[in-house]
PDB file of C-alpha atoms in Angstrom:
ATOM      1  CA  MET G1062      18.524   8.946   3.074  1.00 46.00           C
ATOM      2  CA  LYS G1063      18.077   5.613   4.813  1.00 54.00           C
ATOM      3  CA  LYS G1064      15.166   4.742   2.510  1.00 55.00           C
ATOM      4  CA  MET G1065      17.321   5.433  -0.563  1.00 62.00           C
ATOM      5  CA  GLU G1066      20.141   3.314   0.909  1.00 65.00           C
ATOM      6  CA  LEU G1067      17.712   0.471   1.589  1.00 62.00           C
ATOM      7  CA  ALA G1068      16.325   0.600  -1.952  1.00 63.00           C
ATOM      8  CA  TRP G1069      19.838   0.643  -3.429  1.00 72.00           C
ATOM      9  CA  ILE G1070      20.953  -2.382  -1.360  1.00 72.00           C
ATOM     10  CA  THR G1071      17.919  -4.349  -2.549  1.00 68.00           C
ATOM     11  CA  VAL G1072      18.418  -3.422  -6.205  1.00 73.00           C
ATOM     12  CA  LYS G1073      22.105  -4.327  -5.951  1.00 77.00           C
ATOM     13  CA  GLN G1074      21.360  -7.750  -4.438  1.00 73.00           C
ATOM     14  CA  VAL G1075      18.781  -8.515  -7.115  1.00 73.00           C
ATOM     15  CA  ALA G1076      21.199  -7.412  -9.845  1.00 80.00           C
ATOM     16  CA  VAL G1077      23.887  -9.736  -8.471  1.00 82.00           C
ATOM     17  CA  LEU G1078      21.424 -12.636  -8.429  1.00 79.00           C
ATOM     18  CA  PHE G1079      20.503 -12.061 -12.054  1.00 82.00           C
ATOM     19  CA  CYS G1080      24.178 -11.873 -13.037  1.00 88.00           C
ATOM     20  CA  LEU G1081      24.680 -15.298 -11.465  1.00 87.00           C
ATOM     21  CA  ILE G1082      21.583 -16.673 -13.180  1.00 85.00           C
ATOM     22  CA  PHE G1083      22.857 -15.276 -16.500  1.00 90.00           C
ATOM     23  CA  THR G1084      26.200 -17.013 -15.918  1.00 93.00           C
ATOM     24  CA  GLY G1085      24.503 -20.405 -15.713  1.00 91.00           C
ATOM     25  CA  TYR G1086      22.407 -19.535 -18.748  1.00 90.00           C
ATOM     26  CA  VAL G1087      25.469 -18.591 -20.838  1.00 94.00           C
ATOM     27  CA  CYS G1088      27.440 -21.677 -19.761  1.00 93.00           C
ATOM     28  CA  VAL G1089      24.719 -23.927 -21.175  1.00 92.00           C
ATOM     29  CA  ARG G1090      24.160 -21.841 -24.301  1.00 92.00           C
ATOM     30  CA  VAL G1091      27.860 -21.833 -25.284  1.00 94.00           C
ATOM     31  CA  LYS G1092      28.057 -25.533 -24.359  1.00 90.00           C
ATOM     32  CA  ALA G1093      30.688 -24.950 -21.664  1.00 91.00           C
ATOM     33  CA  VAL G1094      28.478 -27.070 -19.391  1.00 89.00           C
ATOM     34  CA  LYS G1095      26.038 -29.757 -20.445  1.00 86.00           C
ATOM     35  CA  PRO G1096      22.427 -29.263 -19.255  1.00 80.00           C
ATOM     36  CA  GLU G1097      22.445 -32.647 -17.509  1.00 79.00           C
ATOM     37  CA  GLY G1098      25.292 -31.324 -15.350  1.00 84.00           C
ATOM     38  CA  LYS G1099      22.752 -29.516 -13.188  1.00 80.00           C
ATOM     39  CA  LYS G1100      22.003 -32.795 -11.381  1.00 80.00           C
ATOM     40  CA  ALA G1101      25.640 -33.124 -10.280  1.00 86.00           C
ATOM     41  CA  PHE G1102      25.704 -29.462  -9.234  1.00 88.00           C
ATOM     42  CA  SER G1103      22.517 -29.881  -7.208  1.00 80.00           C
ATOM     43  CA  ASP G1104      24.000 -32.915  -5.423  1.00 84.00           C
ATOM     44  CA  LEU G1105      27.103 -30.882  -4.565  1.00 89.00           C
ATOM     45  CA  LEU G1106      24.916 -28.079  -3.244  1.00 84.00           C
ATOM     46  CA  LEU G1107      22.722 -30.297  -1.059  1.00 79.00           C
ATOM     47  CA  TYR G1108      25.403 -32.542   0.394  1.00 86.00           C
ATOM     48  CA  LEU G1109      28.356 -30.169   0.831  1.00 90.00           C
ATOM     49  CA  VAL G1110      27.740 -26.465   0.241  1.00 88.00           C
ATOM     50  CA  VAL G1111      24.505 -25.931   2.223  1.00 82.00           C
ATOM     51  CA  PRO G1112      25.751 -27.868   5.300  1.00 87.00           C
ATOM     52  CA  ALA G1113      28.954 -25.799   5.287  1.00 88.00           C
ATOM     53  CA  MET G1114      26.934 -22.570   5.112  1.00 83.00           C
ATOM     54  CA  VAL G1115      24.767 -23.624   8.067  1.00 80.00           C
ATOM     55  CA  ILE G1116      27.731 -24.538  10.279  1.00 87.00           C
ATOM     56  CA  HIS G1117      29.535 -21.301   9.412  1.00 86.00           C
ATOM     57  CA  SER G1118      26.494 -19.201  10.434  1.00 79.00           C
ATOM     58  CA  TYR G1119      27.022 -20.389  14.025  1.00 81.00           C
ATOM     59  CA  LEU G1120      30.715 -19.504  14.201  1.00 86.00           C
ATOM     60  CA  ILE G1121      30.021 -16.213  16.003  1.00 79.00           C
ATOM     61  CA  ASP G1122      30.893 -15.011  19.497  1.00 79.00           C
ATOM     62  CA  PHE G1123      28.392 -15.921  22.219  1.00 78.00           C
ATOM     63  CA  ASP G1124      26.878 -12.833  23.909  1.00 75.00           C
ATOM     64  CA  PRO G1125      24.715 -13.509  27.012  1.00 78.00           C
ATOM     65  CA  LYS G1126      23.274  -9.952  26.907  1.00 76.00           C
ATOM     66  CA  ILE G1127      21.320 -10.659  23.742  1.00 76.00           C
ATOM     67  CA  LEU G1128      20.276 -14.197  24.679  1.00 80.00           C
ATOM     68  CA  PRO G1129      16.662 -13.211  25.640  1.00 87.00           C
ATOM     69  CA  ASN G1130      16.092 -11.532  22.263  1.00 88.00           C
ATOM     70  CA  LEU G1131      17.786 -14.452  20.530  1.00 85.00           C
ATOM     71  CA  LEU G1132      15.318 -16.841  22.170  1.00 90.00           C
ATOM     72  CA  LEU G1133      12.487 -14.473  21.218  1.00 93.00           C
ATOM     73  CA  SER G1134      13.741 -14.588  17.617  1.00 92.00           C
ATOM     74  CA  PHE G1135      13.467 -18.374  17.630  1.00 92.00           C
ATOM     75  CA  GLY G1136       9.873 -18.175  18.888  1.00 95.00           C
ATOM     76  CA  LEU G1137       8.840 -15.476  16.424  1.00 95.00           C
ATOM     77  CA  SER G1138      10.469 -17.386  13.558  1.00 95.00           C
ATOM     78  CA  VAL G1139       8.446 -20.491  14.406  1.00 95.00           C
ATOM     79  CA  CYS G1140       5.321 -18.323  14.579  1.00 94.00           C
ATOM     80  CA  LEU G1141       5.768 -16.652  11.181  1.00 94.00           C
ATOM     81  CA  ILE G1142       7.067 -19.600   9.165  1.00 95.00           C
ATOM     82  CA  GLY G1143       4.387 -21.775  10.753  1.00 94.00           C
ATOM     83  CA  ALA G1144       1.701 -19.201   9.906  1.00 94.00           C
ATOM     84  CA  GLY G1145       2.873 -19.104   6.299  1.00 95.00           C
ATOM     85  CA  LEU G1146       2.894 -22.890   6.147  1.00 95.00           C
ATOM     86  CA  LEU G1147      -0.644 -23.210   7.501  1.00 95.00           C
ATOM     87  CA  LEU G1148      -1.871 -20.453   5.204  1.00 95.00           C
ATOM     88  CA  VAL G1149      -0.429 -22.105   2.087  1.00 96.00           C
ATOM     89  CA  MET G1150      -1.813 -25.518   3.033  1.00 94.00           C
ATOM     90  CA  ALA G1151      -5.264 -23.982   3.622  1.00 94.00           C
ATOM     91  CA  LEU G1152      -5.245 -22.093   0.303  1.00 94.00           C
ATOM     92  CA  THR G1153      -4.217 -25.194  -1.674  1.00 92.00           C
ATOM     93  CA  TRP G1154      -6.115 -27.839   0.297  1.00 90.00           C
ATOM     94  CA  LYS G1155      -8.423 -28.844  -2.561  1.00 85.00           C
ATOM     95  CA  LYS G1156      -6.014 -28.163  -5.417  1.00 87.00           C
ATOM     96  CA  LYS G1157      -5.009 -31.100  -7.619  1.00 87.00           C
ATOM     97  CA  ASP G1158      -1.758 -30.788  -9.540  1.00 88.00           C
ATOM     98  CA  LYS G1159       1.300 -33.013  -9.929  1.00 91.00           C
ATOM     99  CA  ASN G1160       3.485 -29.954  -9.246  1.00 92.00           C
ATOM    100  CA  LEU G1161       1.568 -28.973  -6.106  1.00 94.00           C
ATOM    101  CA  PRO G1162       4.400 -29.957  -3.678  1.00 94.00           C
ATOM    102  CA  ILE G1163       6.984 -27.715  -5.388  1.00 95.00           C
ATOM    103  CA  MET G1164       4.429 -24.892  -5.653  1.00 96.00           C
ATOM    104  CA  ARG G1165       3.705 -25.131  -1.936  1.00 96.00           C
ATOM    105  CA  PHE G1166       7.429 -25.230  -1.206  1.00 96.00           C
ATOM    106  CA  ALA G1167       8.017 -22.067  -3.272  1.00 96.00           C
ATOM    107  CA  CYS G1168       5.260 -20.269  -1.349  1.00 96.00           C
ATOM    108  CA  ILE G1169       6.367 -21.356   2.128  1.00 96.00           C
ATOM    109  CA  PHE G1170      10.152 -20.965   2.030  1.00 95.00           C
ATOM    110  CA  SER G1171      11.918 -17.673   1.310  1.00 93.00           C
ATOM    111  CA  ASN G1172      15.395 -16.771   0.047  1.00 86.00           C
ATOM    112  CA  ALA G1173      16.124 -15.205   3.430  1.00 83.00           C
ATOM    113  CA  ALA G1174      19.863 -15.805   3.765  1.00 70.00           C
ATOM    114  CA  TYR G1175      20.923 -14.020   0.584  1.00 66.00           C
ATOM    115  CA  MET G1176      18.233 -11.402  -0.001  1.00 71.00           C
ATOM    116  CA  GLY G1177      17.529 -10.639   3.648  1.00 74.00           C
ATOM    117  CA  PHE G1178      20.919 -10.636   5.337  1.00 73.00           C
ATOM    118  CA  PRO G1179      22.395  -7.572   3.522  1.00 68.00           C
ATOM    119  CA  LEU G1180      19.277  -5.580   4.409  1.00 72.00           C
ATOM    120  CA  ILE G1181      19.437  -6.765   8.020  1.00 78.00           C
ATOM    121  CA  GLN G1182      23.098  -5.765   8.271  1.00 69.00           C
ATOM    122  CA  ALA G1183      22.427  -2.322   6.802  1.00 70.00           C
ATOM    123  CA  LEU G1184      19.452  -1.636   9.066  1.00 73.00           C
ATOM    124  CA  PHE G1185      20.415  -3.321  12.347  1.00 77.00           C
ATOM    125  CA  GLY G1186      24.130  -4.149  12.242  1.00 74.00           C
ATOM    126  CA  SER G1187      25.762  -7.255  13.726  1.00 68.00           C
ATOM    127  CA  GLU G1188      23.112  -7.722  16.441  1.00 80.00           C
ATOM    128  CA  GLY G1189      20.436  -8.000  13.768  1.00 82.00           C
ATOM    129  CA  LEU G1190      22.459 -10.703  12.003  1.00 77.00           C
ATOM    130  CA  ILE G1191      22.476 -12.799  15.183  1.00 78.00           C
ATOM    131  CA  TYR G1192      18.671 -12.678  15.322  1.00 87.00           C
ATOM    132  CA  ALA G1193      18.652 -13.504  11.622  1.00 84.00           C
ATOM    133  CA  SER G1194      20.686 -16.637  12.378  1.00 80.00           C
ATOM    134  CA  ALA G1195      17.859 -17.773  14.695  1.00 84.00           C
ATOM    135  CA  TYR G1196      15.391 -17.420  11.822  1.00 90.00           C
ATOM    136  CA  VAL G1197      17.684 -19.369   9.497  1.00 84.00           C
ATOM    137  CA  THR G1198      17.964 -22.160  12.067  1.00 82.00           C
ATOM    138  CA  VAL G1199      14.167 -22.550  12.340  1.00 88.00           C
ATOM    139  CA  PHE G1200      13.920 -22.144   8.566  1.00 89.00           C
ATOM    140  CA  ASN G1201      16.392 -24.980   7.929  1.00 81.00           C
ATOM    141  CA  LEU G1202      14.768 -27.278  10.473  1.00 82.00           C
ATOM    142  CA  LEU G1203      11.351 -26.858   8.833  1.00 88.00           C
ATOM    143  CA  LEU G1204      12.757 -26.935   5.299  1.00 88.00           C
ATOM    144  CA  TRP G1205      14.612 -30.199   5.857  1.00 81.00           C
ATOM    145  CA  THR G1206      11.754 -31.871   7.736  1.00 82.00           C
ATOM    146  CA  PHE G1207       8.358 -30.724   6.469  1.00 86.00           C
ATOM    147  CA  GLY G1208       9.630 -29.155   3.237  1.00 91.00           C
ATOM    148  CA  TYR G1209      11.900 -32.028   2.273  1.00 86.00           C
ATOM    149  CA  GLY G1210       9.255 -34.607   3.132  1.00 86.00           C
ATOM    150  CA  MET G1211       6.686 -32.743   1.061  1.00 90.00           C
ATOM    151  CA  VAL G1212       8.734 -32.453  -2.151  1.00 91.00           C
ATOM    152  CA  SER G1213      10.375 -35.869  -1.840  1.00 86.00           C
ATOM    153  CA  GLY G1214       7.015 -37.592  -1.426  1.00 81.00           C
ATOM    154  CA  LYS G1215       8.085 -39.324   1.781  1.00 68.00           C
ATOM    155  CA  VAL G1216       4.892 -38.597   3.657  1.00 59.00           C
ATOM    156  CA  LYS G1217       5.031 -41.424   6.185  1.00 62.00           C
ATOM    157  CA  ALA G1218       6.468 -40.276   9.507  1.00 63.00           C
ATOM    158  CA  ALA G1219       8.980 -43.134   9.673  1.00 67.00           C
ATOM    159  CA  GLU G1220      10.225 -42.393   6.155  1.00 62.00           C
ATOM    160  CA  VAL G1221      10.535 -38.671   6.834  1.00 60.00           C
ATOM    161  CA  ILE G1222      12.387 -39.228  10.123  1.00 66.00           C
ATOM    162  CA  ARG G1223      14.733 -41.748   8.497  1.00 68.00           C
ATOM    163  CA  SER G1224      15.449 -39.401   5.610  1.00 62.00           C
ATOM    164  CA  VAL G1225      15.842 -36.344   7.839  1.00 61.00           C
ATOM    165  CA  CYS G1226      18.267 -38.103  10.188  1.00 69.00           C
ATOM    166  CA  ARG G1227      20.467 -38.818   7.192  1.00 70.00           C
ATOM    167  CA  THR G1228      20.205 -35.267   5.844  1.00 71.00           C
ATOM    168  CA  PRO G1229      23.561 -33.455   6.023  1.00 80.00           C
ATOM    169  CA  VAL G1230      21.893 -30.081   6.591  1.00 73.00           C
ATOM    170  CA  LEU G1231      20.140 -31.061   9.825  1.00 73.00           C
ATOM    171  CA  ILE G1232      23.293 -32.753  11.039  1.00 84.00           C
ATOM    172  CA  SER G1233      25.108 -29.483  10.358  1.00 85.00           C
ATOM    173  CA  VAL G1234      22.433 -27.527  12.307  1.00 78.00           C
ATOM    174  CA  LEU G1235      23.070 -29.791  15.310  1.00 85.00           C
ATOM    175  CA  ILE G1236      26.832 -29.331  14.982  1.00 91.00           C
ATOM    176  CA  GLY G1237      26.393 -25.551  14.694  1.00 86.00           C
ATOM    177  CA  LEU G1238      24.219 -25.316  17.817  1.00 82.00           C
ATOM    178  CA  ILE G1239      26.717 -27.392  19.815  1.00 90.00           C
ATOM    179  CA  LEU G1240      29.572 -25.136  18.702  1.00 91.00           C
ATOM    180  CA  TYR G1241      27.652 -21.934  19.469  1.00 84.00           C
ATOM    181  CA  LEU G1242      25.961 -22.830  22.760  1.00 83.00           C
ATOM    182  CA  GLY G1243      29.008 -24.758  23.961  1.00 88.00           C
ATOM    183  CA  ARG G1244      31.234 -21.786  23.066  1.00 86.00           C
ATOM    184  CA  ILE G1245      33.630 -24.188  21.392  1.00 91.00           C
ATOM    185  CA  PRO G1246      36.402 -22.335  19.529  1.00 91.00           C
ATOM    186  CA  VAL G1247      36.973 -23.386  15.929  1.00 93.00           C
ATOM    187  CA  PRO G1248      40.486 -22.810  14.526  1.00 94.00           C
ATOM    188  CA  ASP G1249      40.665 -20.443  11.578  1.00 94.00           C
ATOM    189  CA  LEU G1250      42.306 -23.215   9.568  1.00 96.00           C
ATOM    190  CA  ILE G1251      38.979 -25.073   9.752  1.00 95.00           C
ATOM    191  CA  ALA G1252      36.546 -22.134   9.886  1.00 94.00           C
ATOM    192  CA  GLN G1253      37.897 -20.431   6.777  1.00 95.00           C
ATOM    193  CA  PRO G1254      37.452 -23.398   4.387  1.00 96.00           C
ATOM    194  CA  ILE G1255      33.955 -23.991   5.821  1.00 94.00           C
ATOM    195  CA  GLY G1256      33.100 -20.351   5.164  1.00 91.00           C
ATOM    196  CA  LEU G1257      34.498 -20.429   1.633  1.00 94.00           C
ATOM    197  CA  ILE G1258      32.529 -23.564   0.757  1.00 94.00           C
ATOM    198  CA  GLY G1259      29.367 -22.156   2.366  1.00 87.00           C
ATOM    199  CA  ASN G1260      29.718 -18.958   0.342  1.00 86.00           C
ATOM    200  CA  MET G1261      29.182 -21.047  -2.802  1.00 87.00           C
ATOM    201  CA  ASN G1262      25.527 -21.573  -1.808  1.00 82.00           C
ATOM    202  CA  THR G1263      23.910 -18.638  -3.586  1.00 79.00           C
ATOM    203  CA  PRO G1264      26.172 -18.644  -6.692  1.00 86.00           C
ATOM    204  CA  LEU G1265      25.684 -22.362  -7.245  1.00 87.00           C
ATOM    205  CA  SER G1266      21.901 -22.204  -6.658  1.00 81.00           C
ATOM    206  CA  MET G1267      21.552 -19.304  -9.090  1.00 81.00           C
ATOM    207  CA  ILE G1268      23.783 -20.952 -11.707  1.00 88.00           C
ATOM    208  CA  ILE G1269      21.579 -24.066 -11.553  1.00 85.00           C
ATOM    209  CA  THR G1270      18.547 -21.813 -12.031  1.00 79.00           C
ATOM    210  CA  GLY G1271      20.238 -20.230 -15.063  1.00 83.00           C
ATOM    211  CA  MET G1272      20.969 -23.665 -16.513  1.00 85.00           C
ATOM    212  CA  ILE G1273      17.280 -24.554 -16.199  1.00 77.00           C
ATOM    213  CA  ILE G1274      16.258 -21.302 -17.887  1.00 78.00           C
ATOM    214  CA  ALA G1275      18.677 -22.029 -20.760  1.00 83.00           C
ATOM    215  CA  GLU G1276      16.637 -25.127 -21.530  1.00 76.00           C
ATOM    216  CA  ASN G1277      13.398 -23.132 -21.543  1.00 70.00           C
ATOM    217  CA  ASP G1278      11.941 -20.030 -23.162  1.00 72.00           C
ATOM    218  CA  LEU G1279      11.780 -17.113 -20.671  1.00 71.00           C
ATOM    219  CA  LYS G1280       8.446 -15.978 -22.130  1.00 77.00           C
ATOM    220  CA  LYS G1281       7.116 -19.481 -21.667  1.00 76.00           C
ATOM    221  CA  LEU G1282       8.337 -19.435 -18.063  1.00 76.00           C
ATOM    222  CA  LEU G1283       6.256 -16.322 -17.486  1.00 79.00           C
ATOM    223  CA  CYS G1284       3.223 -18.103 -18.942  1.00 79.00           C
ATOM    224  CA  ARG G1285       3.685 -21.192 -16.777  1.00 81.00           C
ATOM    225  CA  LYS G1286       0.454 -22.348 -15.206  1.00 81.00           C
ATOM    226  CA  ASN G1287       0.145 -21.375 -11.514  1.00 89.00           C
ATOM    227  CA  LEU G1288       3.230 -19.089 -11.601  1.00 93.00           C
ATOM    228  CA  PHE G1289       1.314 -15.915 -10.751  1.00 93.00           C
ATOM    229  CA  GLY G1290      -0.605 -17.681  -8.004  1.00 93.00           C
ATOM    230  CA  VAL G1291       2.686 -18.635  -6.327  1.00 95.00           C
ATOM    231  CA  LEU G1292       4.050 -15.088  -6.712  1.00 95.00           C
ATOM    232  CA  ILE G1293       0.946 -13.501  -5.197  1.00 95.00           C
ATOM    233  CA  VAL G1294       0.983 -15.813  -2.175  1.00 96.00           C
ATOM    234  CA  ARG G1295       4.743 -15.593  -1.568  1.00 96.00           C
ATOM    235  CA  MET G1296       5.262 -11.873  -2.186  1.00 95.00           C
ATOM    236  CA  LEU G1297       1.946 -10.373  -1.050  1.00 94.00           C
ATOM    237  CA  VAL G1298      -0.386 -12.607   0.949  1.00 95.00           C
ATOM    238  CA  ILE G1299       2.166 -14.094   3.385  1.00 95.00           C
ATOM    239  CA  PRO G1300       3.915 -10.772   4.233  1.00 93.00           C
ATOM    240  CA  VAL G1301       0.564  -9.014   4.759  1.00 93.00           C
ATOM    241  CA  VAL G1302      -0.774 -11.794   6.998  1.00 94.00           C
ATOM    242  CA  CYS G1303       2.461 -11.958   9.024  1.00 92.00           C
ATOM    243  CA  PHE G1304       2.568  -8.177   9.415  1.00 90.00           C
ATOM    244  CA  GLY G1305      -1.043  -8.182  10.569  1.00 90.00           C
ATOM    245  CA  LEU G1306      -0.323 -11.015  13.017  1.00 91.00           C
ATOM    246  CA  PHE G1307       2.510  -9.089  14.687  1.00 89.00           C
ATOM    247  CA  ALA G1308       0.446  -5.886  14.769  1.00 85.00           C
ATOM    248  CA  LEU G1309      -2.464  -7.766  16.341  1.00 88.00           C
ATOM    249  CA  LEU G1310      -0.232  -9.371  18.971  1.00 86.00           C
ATOM    250  CA  GLY G1311       1.546  -6.075  19.656  1.00 85.00           C
ATOM    251  CA  VAL G1312       4.980  -7.565  18.972  1.00 85.00           C
ATOM    252  CA  GLN G1313       7.681  -4.915  18.599  1.00 84.00           C
ATOM    253  CA  GLY G1314      11.451  -4.496  18.688  1.00 86.00           C
ATOM    254  CA  MET G1315      14.463  -5.444  16.620  1.00 87.00           C
ATOM    255  CA  ALA G1316      13.928  -9.204  16.800  1.00 90.00           C
ATOM    256  CA  ALA G1317      10.395  -8.838  15.399  1.00 91.00           C
ATOM    257  CA  GLU G1318      11.544  -6.514  12.611  1.00 88.00           C
ATOM    258  CA  VAL G1319      14.347  -8.854  11.548  1.00 90.00           C
ATOM    259  CA  VAL G1320      12.144 -11.955  11.453  1.00 94.00           C
ATOM    260  CA  LEU G1321       9.351 -10.222   9.543  1.00 93.00           C
ATOM    261  CA  LEU G1322      11.717  -8.814   6.909  1.00 90.00           C
ATOM    262  CA  LEU G1323      13.268 -12.251   6.316  1.00 93.00           C
ATOM    263  CA  GLU G1324       9.816 -13.822   5.933  1.00 94.00           C
ATOM    264  CA  ALA G1325       8.986 -11.262   3.218  1.00 93.00           C
ATOM    265  CA  CYS G1326      11.868 -12.352   0.953  1.00 91.00           C
ATOM    266  CA  PRO G1327      11.303 -14.020  -2.483  1.00 90.00           C
ATOM    267  CA  CYS G1328      11.121 -17.755  -3.179  1.00 93.00           C
ATOM    268  CA  ALA G1329      14.054 -19.841  -1.942  1.00 91.00           C
ATOM    269  CA  ALA G1330      16.720 -20.481  -4.580  1.00 82.00           C
ATOM    270  CA  ILE G1331      16.775 -24.146  -3.573  1.00 87.00           C
ATOM    271  CA  THR G1332      13.272 -24.493  -5.076  1.00 92.00           C
ATOM    272  CA  SER G1333      14.909 -24.997  -8.477  1.00 88.00           C
ATOM    273  CA  VAL G1334      17.318 -27.558  -7.029  1.00 86.00           C
ATOM    274  CA  PHE G1335      14.499 -29.643  -5.513  1.00 91.00           C
ATOM    275  CA  ALA G1336      12.599 -29.486  -8.802  1.00 92.00           C
ATOM    276  CA  VAL G1337      15.629 -31.114 -10.470  1.00 87.00           C
ATOM    277  CA  GLN G1338      16.133 -33.633  -7.680  1.00 87.00           C
ATOM    278  CA  PHE G1339      12.526 -34.822  -7.528  1.00 91.00           C
ATOM    279  CA  HIS G1340      11.406 -34.385 -11.146  1.00 89.00           C
ATOM    280  CA  TYR G1341       8.900 -31.535 -10.916  1.00 93.00           C
ATOM    281  CA  ASP G1342       8.333 -28.868 -13.578  1.00 90.00           C
ATOM    282  CA  GLU G1343      11.797 -27.261 -13.605  1.00 88.00           C
ATOM    283  CA  GLY G1344      10.561 -24.303 -15.646  1.00 87.00           C
ATOM    284  CA  LEU G1345       7.844 -23.500 -13.103  1.00 91.00           C
ATOM    285  CA  ALA G1346      10.331 -23.734 -10.224  1.00 92.00           C
ATOM    286  CA  ALA G1347      12.885 -21.534 -12.014  1.00 87.00           C
ATOM    287  CA  GLY G1348      10.140 -19.044 -12.883  1.00 90.00           C
ATOM    288  CA  THR G1349       9.085 -18.679  -9.232  1.00 92.00           C
ATOM    289  CA  VAL G1350      12.685 -17.945  -8.188  1.00 88.00           C
ATOM    290  CA  VAL G1351      13.459 -15.544 -11.034  1.00 84.00           C
ATOM    291  CA  PHE G1352      10.251 -13.510 -11.067  1.00 88.00           C
ATOM    292  CA  SER G1353       9.756 -13.353  -7.286  1.00 90.00           C
ATOM    293  CA  THR G1354      13.318 -12.041  -7.017  1.00 83.00           C
ATOM    294  CA  PHE G1355      12.513  -9.378  -9.596  1.00 80.00           C
ATOM    295  CA  VAL G1356       9.308  -8.380  -7.754  1.00 85.00           C
ATOM    296  CA  SER G1357      11.302  -8.063  -4.511  1.00 83.00           C
ATOM    297  CA  ILE G1358      12.995  -4.947  -5.922  1.00 75.00           C
ATOM    298  CA  LEU G1359       9.758  -3.164  -5.054  1.00 79.00           C
ATOM    299  CA  THR G1360       8.312  -5.214  -2.203  1.00 85.00           C
ATOM    300  CA  LEU G1361      11.344  -5.569   0.097  1.00 80.00           C
ATOM    301  CA  PRO G1362      12.144  -1.845   0.500  1.00 78.00           C
ATOM    302  CA  LEU G1363       8.423  -1.136   0.983  1.00 80.00           C
ATOM    303  CA  CYS G1364       8.158  -3.886   3.588  1.00 83.00           C
ATOM    304  CA  ALA G1365      11.254  -2.644   5.420  1.00 77.00           C
ATOM    305  CA  MET G1366       9.877   0.910   5.543  1.00 76.00           C
ATOM    306  CA  LEU G1367       6.511  -0.268   6.892  1.00 78.00           C
ATOM    307  CA  ILE G1368       8.236  -2.440   9.503  1.00 75.00           C
ATOM    308  CA  SER G1369      10.404   0.441  10.736  1.00 69.00           C
ATOM    309  CA  MET G1370       7.323   2.708  10.932  1.00 71.00           C
ATOM    310  CA  TRP G1371       4.931   0.335  12.729  1.00 70.00           C
ATOM    311  CA  LEU G1372       7.053  -2.138  14.666  1.00 62.00           C
ATOM    312  CA  GLY G1373      10.137  -0.073  15.500  1.00 56.00           C
TER     313      GLY G1373
END
């Protein structure tokens, strides 16, 4: 029964994502929104919506009983995301392509918050979501340092540090940690608007993806050079390697299960946004998000079942 529930939750989440993508597609097709509007939407997402989502994820009650597992979640998150990063860099070390940075980004960073969180809640409840917040924290730190530096082309340490220090998302991570660890109460009058703005993250990201698709042929997206290579690495190679790493190290328990499931999620929705921001192949980026999400209908329930069998 639990397996059927897990499969249904995954299918439902994927269906919702595609409805949002279709909304963006229709808006462009009926000329309700101009295609060039995606740049303004992506700016709104990066500088307002994502920071609000990050801060809101920390507005939870502090529980000292789960602090050891929370710290373990941070360590395991660094381990898995770092392993995926090193693996991708090794596999693409000699590859030459102008779109290589966005391809690497799509392989390394997953759509954990939207695709993973409903599964985590269904399987592990509120405690699992707290461990998931640790993963998202590490995820955001790496995304907005290494990931941002990679796709923006700011490879010099001084440039990356300067850019990162001005990045609203990392500032919001710092604010969130201070609020959570300092047990600082946030009035509902402030918390509720932050939550509402943060909830726009997935809809807006998917609508931007739909707008990109509207400017391209879906069949041509599927034929994009390097698309299948990205899908294989993101949806198969990285989860298998991470699963094997935990099995080899003998890591078990809820924190390990949560982190591994989040690492197995499809390509991050923000991949499309960065492709717009930094002038990469938008069709390739949109294709990685759309088709990896579709593949996750099969891979995520399978991964969750294997995790519960071997790491539980």
